Amino acid sequence: METSLKMLFLTLAITLLSKQCICVNSGFTFVLLENDEPAKEWWQTASLYQIYPRSFKDSNGDGIGDLNGITEQLEYLKEIGVSATWLSPIFRSPMKDFGYDISDFYDIQPEYGTLGDFDKLIAEAQSLNIKIILDFVPNHSSDQNAWFIKSVNKVPGFEDFYTWHPGYADANDPSKRLPPTNWISVFRKSAWQWNEQRGEFYLHQFLAAQPDLNYRNPKVVDEMKNVLRFWLDRGVSGFRIDAVPFLFEIKADEEGQFPNEPHSGDTNDPDDYGYLKHIFTYDQLETIDMVYQWREVLEEHRRQNGGEARIMLTESYSPLNIVAQYYGNSTHNGSHVPFNFQIISRIWNESNAYDYIACIDDFMKIVPKNQVANWVVGNHDQHRVGSRLGTDRIDAINMIILTLPGISISYNGEEIGMTDQWLSWNDTVDPAACNSNPSIYTQFSRDPERTPFQWNDKRNGGFSTAPKTWLPVADNYKEVNAQKEENDENSHLKVYKKLKQLRKEAVFQNGDTKYMALTQQVVAIARYFEGEPLYITVANIGPFKETADLTEIGINPTETLTYHIVGVSSKHTINEQITSNQIVLQPFESFILRGKTDVNQLESFEYFQYSVADF
Ligand code: GLC
């Protein structure tokens, strides 16, 4: 025993000295690189891709996307360099909020397939080294969930699974009850719904068909952890956690009363969620601890089963000081990927390069040491990049998120530059819009960004053979589709694929980063790493021709730089050499330049510089 321990230490010492160390730490393996930085875990430089299953690929001709459709398209995911895909909810649901209203957390929605289809998807994805991440919707269930029905009936153990309150008698009409507070639901109007059977109101921060689970009840906390364990056991690599800031509401006082929320002054529409300041129903302190507890469930699973990290991505549009806490602290591990929505919430058509850099830098500043940044520019709740920021900026945005350090997250269709489809009030199905009225629904509708994926120029854009699809395919599918872009020499898809290829290089995996606004319109991001080529993303995000000086970001004027990847509108050709540091960029032109490493020169330059050691 003693001898074998000595041998172990000796081997460890030798490998450490040779700097090719493999340390075995509580069952996990991590490798030290030449520069003594531990090798990154798979997720730390991952390219994540969100699939909206209802709209991705319909395999059985019913007009609705499904699991077998996703399985059919795994090769496509592989080709576009996806390391893991997170699927919007696929669980049993009456589909009032298209799957975010779950009636059985342990089963698959029949129109999407079966548990068998799910297992097949996991197995085939694994064989291609693509990880599957599920959407975990912990804040609420469907009102058709057995738990809710039991709670309505006060079945022992389920009485307090949801937040119930008798409300108050209406002084003007004693036969009527008034809700306990003025709280408003995200989808408009009171967040309290009267339940005739139980004779009480229940809380719903989203639709009335989505009652809020009561996280002050330990039974709820336990049950939801079991949900995580169930899917972990079936082979998922993690969860995107939905609507995290809504988990807790303020504790009721001794008399069981909740306080009203103050008016925000932001809108005069009393039904609008923005009418109140949500100080008692959003970002309550207990939320962060719940995130830490879920992380522990992931860690526990890994301790018991080994393998690579299972990760969590957390959805919160909260201020950055709160998002920062999701990452964890010195005593708790937290979310691996607290979604960074800075570009979504702060970048508009009018934004200049300084705004872009401020967004990037503000997030970089909250990333704790040993954690990584992440970059989200779209999802099923946000208008598409090409519609929000204009189709001219599609390549620039993809270049920015794919060359910054950390994790990139693309929403399906962004790689081919899909845009929003306008839908009439009659064709609108999103409850966020349907709960409003024909004159304002477009402000709320999320249908435009959820239309079916455009695979080719055939019927329904190749998404489905059905006579009618659940949402219409966007009008531009003949010009914007994956097949056409694959065949075109110059397309958003080609640019995206080249960027994904580039991301695999050591400099993007482990290198340092420097970014700055070179002019009012030109964003520059330099990535460099000792002994590796230097890459600079240069993006003119504005509508005017600009001249930018690369020496500003620390590039040696004698450096030889070539165009390595160019956006679709650029007239430059690959490998063409840059002849001057004064580069002229046409409106919205973007490209990636490649040069020799000049690490010292870059490092002497202080502005917005981050090194791997900072994370
Ligand atoms: C999240 C989802 C959104 C859903 C809501 C309620 O914000 O992204 O689509 O409607 O939660 O679950």
XYZ file of C-alpha atoms and ligand atoms in Angstrom:
627
model
C 0.000 0.000 0.000
C 2.725 2.397 1.122
C 4.823 1.585 -1.937
C 1.980 2.118 -4.329
C 1.242 5.522 -2.729
C 4.907 6.489 -3.148
C 4.763 5.361 -6.759
C 1.671 7.462 -7.276
C 3.354 10.597 -5.903
C 6.464 9.922 -7.958
C 4.444 9.573 -11.145
C 2.554 12.730 -10.265
C 5.781 14.640 -9.664
C 7.276 13.483 -12.946
C 4.206 14.380 -14.937
C 3.978 17.742 -13.192
C 7.566 18.473 -14.029
C 7.005 17.595 -17.645
C 3.978 19.936 -17.560
C 1.760 17.341 -19.159
C -0.074 16.775 -15.965
C -3.192 14.738 -15.652
C -4.650 15.330 -12.215
C -7.337 13.089 -10.915
C -9.550 15.091 -8.660
C -12.599 13.572 -6.946
C -13.311 11.385 -9.910
C -12.843 14.031 -12.665
C -9.890 14.387 -14.927
C -8.429 17.678 -15.878
C -5.366 18.302 -17.932
C -2.835 21.042 -17.434
C -1.690 22.851 -20.556
C 1.861 23.927 -21.248
C 1.313 27.238 -19.526
C -0.108 25.523 -16.424
C -3.624 26.648 -17.149
C -6.032 23.757 -16.575
C -7.522 22.618 -19.902
C -11.006 23.963 -20.295
C -14.002 21.770 -19.732
C -16.164 21.137 -22.792
C -18.685 23.848 -22.009
C -16.227 26.656 -21.348
C -15.661 27.393 -25.016
C -18.784 25.663 -26.299
C -20.880 26.776 -29.233
C -24.417 26.337 -27.977
C -27.433 26.320 -30.249
C -31.037 26.711 -29.223
C -33.614 24.604 -31.026
C -37.271 25.577 -30.869
C -38.539 22.006 -31.462
C -41.995 23.002 -32.674
C -40.404 24.838 -35.593
C -37.210 22.944 -36.354
C -38.157 19.885 -38.444
C -41.407 17.984 -38.816
C -40.738 14.287 -39.448
C -44.341 13.035 -39.625
C -46.131 15.649 -41.713
C -48.454 17.078 -39.052
C -47.132 20.615 -39.472
C -45.377 20.586 -36.087
C -41.674 19.979 -35.512
C -40.733 16.919 -33.464
C -37.920 14.927 -31.855
C -37.385 12.640 -34.822
C -37.072 15.773 -36.940
C -34.240 16.958 -34.706
C -32.603 13.514 -34.871
C -32.783 13.673 -38.683
C -30.946 16.978 -38.649
C -28.144 16.103 -36.227
C -25.702 15.951 -39.120
C -26.572 19.548 -39.928
C -25.844 20.527 -36.322
C -22.520 18.743 -36.557
C -21.702 20.585 -39.778
C -22.376 23.972 -38.286
C -20.138 23.160 -35.322
C -22.677 22.828 -32.515
C -21.229 21.396 -29.280
C -24.550 21.258 -27.469
C -28.103 22.166 -28.276
C -30.712 23.308 -25.795
C -34.247 22.408 -26.685
C -37.207 24.567 -25.718
C -39.646 22.397 -23.706
C -40.598 19.008 -25.146
C -42.644 17.807 -22.177
C -46.331 16.932 -22.024
C -48.275 20.152 -22.253
C -51.630 21.599 -23.303
C -49.485 24.079 -25.274
C -51.152 27.217 -23.948
C -47.653 28.755 -23.854
C -46.247 26.305 -26.399
C -44.660 23.953 -23.922
C -43.824 26.367 -21.117
C -46.995 25.071 -19.438
C -46.071 21.538 -18.431
C -48.703 19.007 -17.432
C -46.217 16.171 -16.895
C -42.582 16.986 -16.210
C -41.651 13.310 -16.674
C -43.049 12.673 -20.137
C -42.745 13.848 -23.726
C -45.489 15.783 -25.504
C -47.052 13.199 -27.876
C -46.946 15.522 -30.911
C -43.159 15.740 -30.365
C -42.677 11.985 -29.948
C -42.136 9.443 -27.203
C -39.589 8.738 -24.501
C -38.204 6.155 -26.938
C -37.699 8.869 -29.569
C -36.005 10.978 -26.933
C -33.621 8.141 -26.014
C -32.845 7.701 -29.691
C -32.093 11.405 -30.056
C -29.736 11.283 -27.074
C -27.948 8.186 -28.388
C -27.503 9.531 -31.933
C -26.443 12.936 -30.665
C -23.888 11.286 -28.396
C -22.459 9.359 -31.317
C -21.838 12.694 -33.060
C -20.504 14.265 -29.871
C -23.397 16.710 -29.649
C -24.824 17.229 -26.196
C -28.512 17.633 -25.463
C -29.656 20.201 -22.928
C -33.284 20.445 -21.843
C -35.406 23.390 -20.824
C -36.326 23.128 -17.144
C -39.390 25.232 -16.318
C -39.414 25.356 -12.526
C -41.508 28.439 -11.797
C -44.862 27.058 -12.873
C -46.699 24.054 -14.207
C -49.791 23.751 -16.356
C -53.157 24.005 -14.603
C -53.708 20.523 -16.050
C -50.751 19.089 -14.141
C -51.818 16.381 -11.650
C -50.095 18.376 -8.887
C -52.335 21.357 -9.524
C -55.481 19.271 -9.683
C -54.493 17.683 -6.357
C -53.778 21.105 -4.920
C -57.193 22.400 -6.007
C -58.686 19.403 -4.211
C -56.450 19.887 -1.175
C -55.132 16.339 -1.467
C -52.840 15.855 1.561
C -49.279 16.836 0.695
C -50.392 19.040 -2.230
C -52.393 21.750 -0.399
C -49.522 24.231 -0.611
C -47.870 23.118 -3.830
C -49.013 26.433 -5.325
C -49.606 29.878 -3.793
C -53.227 30.118 -2.685
C -55.023 33.008 -1.025
C -58.701 33.662 -0.224
C -58.471 37.322 -1.316
C -60.939 39.829 0.105
C -64.651 40.437 0.041
C -65.670 43.190 -2.349
C -67.343 45.923 -0.258
C -69.516 46.910 -3.239
C -70.548 43.390 -4.115
C -70.233 40.835 -1.270
C -70.761 37.956 -3.702
C -67.456 38.867 -5.362
C -63.901 38.358 -4.104
C -61.018 40.725 -4.770
C -57.502 39.442 -5.449
C -54.988 39.530 -2.579
C -52.710 42.137 -4.232
C -52.355 44.359 -7.283
C -49.676 42.082 -8.792
C -49.725 41.856 -12.594
C -48.837 38.874 -14.754
C -46.123 39.083 -17.439
C -48.852 38.215 -19.930
C -51.059 41.128 -18.728
C -53.792 41.642 -16.131
C -54.009 40.345 -12.562
C -51.495 37.685 -11.518
C -54.251 36.110 -9.374
C -56.871 33.760 -10.740
C -59.983 32.770 -8.814
C -60.521 29.009 -8.550
C -64.172 28.269 -7.960
C -63.606 24.727 -6.769
C -61.131 25.559 -4.015
C -62.744 28.934 -3.369
C -59.382 30.722 -3.437
C -57.136 32.693 -5.750
C -53.887 31.184 -7.034
C -50.846 33.078 -8.205
C -49.676 32.941 -11.812
C -46.874 35.212 -12.926
C -47.486 34.140 -16.520
C -50.788 32.758 -17.930
C -53.673 31.741 -15.676
C -53.043 28.308 -17.200
C -49.518 28.432 -15.682
C -49.966 28.446 -11.881
C -46.796 29.341 -9.947
C -45.273 26.525 -7.914
C -44.661 27.437 -4.279
C -40.919 27.349 -3.601
C -41.493 28.049 0.091
C -42.782 24.480 0.277
C -39.853 22.015 0.654
C -41.933 19.319 -1.066
C -41.959 21.417 -4.247
C -38.205 21.966 -4.011
C -37.640 18.200 -3.642
C -39.995 17.248 -6.449
C -38.362 19.652 -8.874
C -34.937 18.243 -8.021
C -36.337 14.819 -8.872
C -37.349 16.160 -12.259
C -33.728 17.163 -12.868
C -32.477 13.748 -11.739
C -34.953 11.937 -13.995
C -33.645 13.631 -17.150
C -30.010 13.472 -16.029
C -30.438 9.717 -15.684
C -31.723 9.646 -19.274
C -28.463 11.167 -20.476
C -28.952 14.916 -20.805
C -25.936 17.186 -20.421
C -27.723 19.913 -18.535
C -30.587 22.349 -18.378
C -31.543 25.800 -19.500
C -33.505 27.093 -16.532
C -36.528 29.128 -17.413
C -37.710 32.381 -15.825
C -35.457 32.110 -12.770
C -36.171 35.564 -11.228
C -39.846 34.639 -10.794
C -39.278 31.646 -8.510
C -40.007 33.366 -5.220
C -42.397 36.039 -4.054
C -42.095 37.921 -0.812
C -43.092 35.842 2.226
C -46.628 36.521 3.442
C -46.779 38.321 6.823
C -48.124 36.695 10.021
C -51.691 37.241 8.869
C -50.882 35.646 5.546
C -51.049 38.950 3.655
C -48.873 40.016 0.748
C -48.012 43.694 0.036
C -49.002 45.592 -3.104
C -46.273 46.586 -5.552
C -45.639 50.285 -6.287
C -46.372 51.892 -9.657
C -43.405 52.233 -11.968
C -44.596 55.362 -13.769
C -43.382 53.764 -17.028
C -46.786 53.195 -18.647
C -50.402 54.270 -18.166
C -51.718 50.868 -19.161
C -52.772 49.220 -15.850
C -52.872 45.754 -17.478
C -49.275 45.968 -18.656
C -46.618 44.123 -16.650
C -44.470 47.267 -16.770
C -47.115 49.215 -14.834
C -45.621 48.083 -11.501
C -42.159 47.841 -9.989
C -41.828 44.157 -9.237
C -40.049 44.464 -5.948
C -41.973 41.645 -4.236
C -42.317 39.159 -7.082
C -39.001 39.292 -8.957
C -35.380 38.630 -7.981
C -36.140 37.788 -4.363
C -33.040 36.891 -2.381
C -33.910 33.194 -2.024
C -33.694 32.711 -5.785
C -29.919 32.651 -5.874
C -29.728 29.905 -3.296
C -32.145 27.794 -5.341
C -29.788 28.105 -8.302
C -26.921 26.919 -6.082
C -29.030 23.969 -4.927
C -29.720 22.930 -8.520
C -26.027 23.148 -9.300
C -25.457 20.744 -6.442
C -27.915 18.295 -8.037
C -25.802 18.417 -11.210
C -22.595 17.903 -9.250
C -24.116 15.050 -7.256
C -25.108 13.334 -10.497
C -21.596 13.690 -11.864
C -20.049 12.415 -8.651
C -22.258 9.350 -8.841
C -22.010 8.715 -12.560
C -18.733 10.276 -13.682
C -18.341 11.665 -17.173
C -18.219 15.229 -18.363
C -19.788 18.211 -16.620
C -23.559 18.613 -16.749
C -24.255 22.284 -16.985
C -26.937 24.822 -16.234
C -27.822 27.904 -18.247
C -30.011 30.392 -16.419
C -32.516 32.771 -17.940
C -32.619 36.112 -16.161
C -32.955 39.591 -17.605
C -32.025 41.014 -14.186
C -29.451 43.762 -13.600
C -25.860 42.602 -14.003
C -25.053 42.762 -10.281
C -27.698 40.072 -9.762
C -26.733 38.014 -12.812
C -23.184 38.011 -11.395
C -24.424 36.250 -8.261
C -25.813 33.365 -10.316
C -22.230 32.379 -11.089
C -21.713 31.420 -7.456
C -19.348 32.635 -4.764
C -16.500 31.372 -2.618
C -18.753 28.853 -0.891
C -21.221 27.872 -3.614
C -21.023 26.872 -7.245
C -23.756 28.420 -9.312
C -24.859 28.645 -12.910
C -22.301 27.736 -15.558
C -24.003 30.069 -18.016
C -25.946 32.971 -16.546
C -27.293 34.150 -19.879
C -25.731 37.400 -21.011
C -28.556 39.378 -22.613
C -26.612 42.647 -22.865
C -26.533 42.694 -26.648
C -30.244 41.839 -26.779
C -31.322 44.470 -24.314
C -28.938 47.330 -25.081
C -28.076 47.230 -28.780
C -30.369 48.886 -31.318
C -30.090 50.098 -34.878
C -28.769 53.407 -33.635
C -26.129 51.952 -31.279
C -22.554 52.914 -32.063
C -19.324 50.977 -31.617
C -18.836 52.420 -28.126
C -22.239 51.013 -27.121
C -21.192 47.579 -28.372
C -17.924 47.761 -26.489
C -19.673 48.933 -23.316
C -22.023 45.933 -23.530
C -19.110 43.574 -23.976
C -17.045 45.145 -21.251
C -19.851 45.426 -18.715
C -20.408 41.706 -18.922
C -16.706 40.832 -18.904
C -16.376 42.783 -15.691
C -18.889 40.633 -13.816
C -17.393 37.309 -14.877
C -15.696 35.896 -11.785
C -12.214 34.444 -11.904
C -12.299 30.854 -13.192
C -15.662 31.369 -14.872
C -16.403 32.210 -18.495
C -18.472 34.782 -20.349
C -21.295 33.903 -22.704
C -22.864 35.773 -25.610
C -26.534 35.506 -26.523
C -28.056 37.493 -29.367
C -31.361 35.773 -29.944
C -33.939 33.353 -28.652
C -37.597 32.405 -29.091
C -38.700 35.461 -27.085
C -36.755 38.103 -29.020
C -37.037 39.481 -32.505
C -34.438 38.030 -34.812
C -31.091 39.762 -35.253
C -31.792 40.483 -38.930
C -35.051 42.228 -38.002
C -33.880 43.935 -34.814
C -30.581 45.194 -36.159
C -31.012 44.808 -39.912
C -29.907 42.021 -42.261
C -26.747 44.025 -43.029
C -25.479 43.381 -39.525
C -26.023 39.599 -39.447
C -22.410 38.642 -40.191
C -20.980 41.316 -37.911
C -23.044 40.049 -34.989
C -22.113 36.424 -35.640
C -18.455 37.412 -35.907
C -18.613 39.272 -32.617
C -20.286 36.524 -30.584
C -18.200 33.767 -32.104
C -14.832 35.433 -31.592
C -15.287 36.769 -28.078
C -13.963 34.510 -25.301
C -16.282 31.982 -23.675
C -19.538 30.479 -24.862
C -21.491 31.527 -27.942
C -25.218 30.870 -28.062
C -27.124 30.983 -31.348
C -30.863 30.668 -31.831
C -31.830 28.295 -34.658
C -32.020 30.103 -37.969
C -29.626 32.895 -36.999
C -26.842 31.071 -38.836
C -28.709 31.475 -42.133
C -29.937 34.964 -41.318
C -33.646 34.191 -40.914
C -35.774 37.235 -40.210
C -39.084 37.841 -38.439
C -42.291 37.091 -40.290
C -45.114 39.582 -39.766
C -48.358 37.811 -38.828
C -51.885 39.164 -38.833
C -53.910 39.260 -35.606
C -55.942 36.339 -36.928
C -52.854 34.221 -37.531
C -51.318 35.108 -34.164
C -51.093 32.272 -31.640
C -48.631 33.496 -29.004
C -50.549 34.027 -25.743
C -48.382 37.060 -24.924
C -49.991 38.715 -27.959
C -53.412 37.071 -27.843
C -53.896 38.399 -24.293
C -53.667 41.944 -25.688
C -55.726 43.354 -28.575
C -55.441 43.881 -32.338
C -54.076 47.400 -31.993
C -51.101 46.548 -29.770
C -50.451 42.812 -30.242
C -47.335 43.254 -32.400
C -45.537 44.787 -29.392
C -45.919 41.479 -27.563
C -46.021 38.776 -30.199
C -43.170 36.292 -30.283
C -44.589 34.395 -33.259
C -42.515 36.362 -35.811
C -39.255 34.842 -34.510
C -40.745 31.356 -34.085
C -41.676 30.538 -37.688
C -40.445 27.207 -39.108
C -36.810 26.691 -39.967
C -36.089 27.343 -43.630
C -34.307 24.258 -44.911
C -34.782 24.675 -48.672
C -36.949 26.346 -51.315
C -39.456 23.492 -51.514
C -42.963 23.400 -50.025
C -43.015 24.836 -46.476
C -39.332 25.594 -46.824
C -38.613 21.877 -46.407
C -39.813 22.039 -42.793
C -42.913 19.897 -43.270
C -45.003 18.132 -45.891
C -48.240 19.171 -44.163
C -50.841 21.267 -46.008
C -50.588 23.814 -43.173
C -47.836 24.339 -40.638
C -48.498 25.471 -37.043
C -47.079 28.900 -37.902
C -46.614 29.912 -41.532
C -43.159 29.641 -43.060
C -41.648 33.105 -43.569
C -42.234 34.655 -46.994
C -38.527 34.861 -47.814
C -37.795 31.107 -47.615
C -36.906 30.863 -51.302
C -34.023 33.321 -50.881
C -33.070 32.506 -47.283
C -32.656 28.796 -46.664
C -29.961 26.389 -45.511
C -29.660 24.488 -48.790
C -29.227 27.592 -50.937
C -26.697 29.056 -48.533
C -24.780 25.809 -48.472
C -24.521 25.921 -52.262
C -23.655 29.620 -52.440
C -19.986 30.490 -52.197
C -20.863 33.595 -50.267
C -23.595 33.287 -47.643
C -24.324 33.899 -43.968
C -24.202 30.147 -43.414
C -20.749 29.890 -45.002
C -19.465 32.749 -42.857
C -20.972 31.125 -39.771
C -19.390 27.755 -40.532
C -15.979 29.321 -41.111
C -16.270 31.126 -37.787
C -17.087 27.865 -36.060
C -14.064 26.251 -37.630
C -11.902 29.140 -36.477
C -13.224 28.905 -32.910
C -11.536 25.513 -32.615
C -8.071 27.080 -32.880
C -6.039 27.342 -29.700
C -6.133 31.120 -29.722
C -9.917 31.105 -29.407
C -9.934 28.303 -26.895
C -7.249 29.677 -24.621
C -6.087 33.021 -25.900
C -6.291 36.507 -24.502
C -8.688 39.137 -25.744
C -8.631 42.825 -26.381
C -11.519 44.827 -27.736
C -12.229 48.438 -28.489
C -14.141 50.859 -30.670
C -11.687 51.928 -33.389
C -14.074 54.642 -34.565
C -17.647 55.633 -33.849
C -18.761 52.689 -36.009
C -15.959 50.151 -35.987
C -15.718 47.410 -33.352
C -12.421 45.513 -33.094
C -11.721 42.349 -31.129
C -8.182 40.957 -31.072
C -7.491 37.384 -29.949
C -3.892 36.360 -29.339
C -1.915 33.629 -27.624
C 1.815 33.013 -27.445
C 3.022 31.072 -30.465
C -0.321 31.217 -32.268
C -1.611 33.386 -35.094
C -3.297 36.621 -34.145
C -6.892 37.235 -35.237
C -8.757 40.516 -35.281
C -12.483 40.850 -35.822
C -13.189 44.194 -37.462
C -16.859 45.105 -37.831
C -18.324 48.293 -39.185
C -21.717 48.222 -37.484
C -22.808 51.504 -39.024
C -24.247 52.719 -42.337
C -21.280 54.926 -43.347
C -17.939 54.163 -44.942
C -15.237 54.376 -42.245
C -11.464 54.391 -42.067
C -10.045 52.620 -39.049
C -6.479 52.608 -37.781
C -5.357 49.211 -36.521
C -2.408 50.640 -34.621
C -5.004 51.894 -32.160
C -5.546 48.366 -30.894
C -1.821 47.763 -30.673
C -1.111 46.197 -34.049
C 2.415 46.792 -35.261
C 2.332 48.871 -38.447
C 4.744 46.413 -40.039
C 2.594 43.420 -39.197
C 1.445 41.419 -42.215
C -2.260 40.865 -42.011
C -4.543 38.990 -44.373
C -8.297 38.773 -44.727
C -9.241 35.412 -43.231
C -13.047 35.443 -43.178
C -15.105 38.139 -44.879
C -18.773 38.993 -44.431
C -21.129 38.513 -47.388
C -21.105 42.189 -48.366
C -17.317 42.529 -48.316
C -15.480 42.854 -51.631
C -12.243 41.564 -50.130
C -11.032 38.089 -50.884
C -9.667 35.460 -48.532
C -5.886 35.632 -48.037
C -5.737 39.072 -49.645
C -3.085 41.080 -47.844
C -3.770 44.306 -45.988
C -1.479 46.975 -47.339
C -1.932 49.695 -44.750
C -2.989 49.983 -41.148
C -5.524 52.533 -42.295
C -8.243 50.184 -43.419
C -11.328 51.347 -45.206
C -14.574 49.642 -44.310
C -17.684 49.935 -46.442
C -21.020 50.417 -44.648
C -21.722 47.322 -42.481
C -18.600 45.561 -43.765
C -17.077 43.049 -41.388
C -14.169 40.628 -41.549
C -11.636 38.654 -39.553
C -7.970 39.442 -40.132
C -5.119 37.067 -39.460
C -1.550 37.946 -38.612
C 1.591 36.764 -36.841
C 1.574 36.861 -33.101
C 2.836 40.048 -31.618
C 1.842 39.319 -28.096
C 4.207 41.790 -26.456
C 3.014 44.643 -28.528
C -0.602 43.807 -27.817
C 0.027 43.273 -24.152
C 1.665 46.618 -23.681
C -1.642 48.046 -24.679
C -3.899 48.502 -21.678
C -7.315 49.306 -23.006
C -10.051 46.683 -22.400
C -7.669 43.833 -22.150
C -8.458 40.512 -20.563
C -6.198 37.581 -20.209
C -7.103 33.992 -19.573
C -5.773 34.407 -16.069
C -8.588 36.853 -15.324
C -11.191 34.144 -15.581
C -39.513 32.238 -20.344
C -39.619 31.638 -21.723
C -40.860 32.154 -22.388
C -42.050 31.713 -21.580
C -41.915 32.184 -20.140
C -42.906 31.497 -19.254
O -39.285 33.581 -20.362
O -38.469 31.927 -22.451
O -40.984 31.710 -23.702
O -43.233 32.221 -22.129
O -40.651 31.894 -19.603
O -42.531 30.165 -19.048
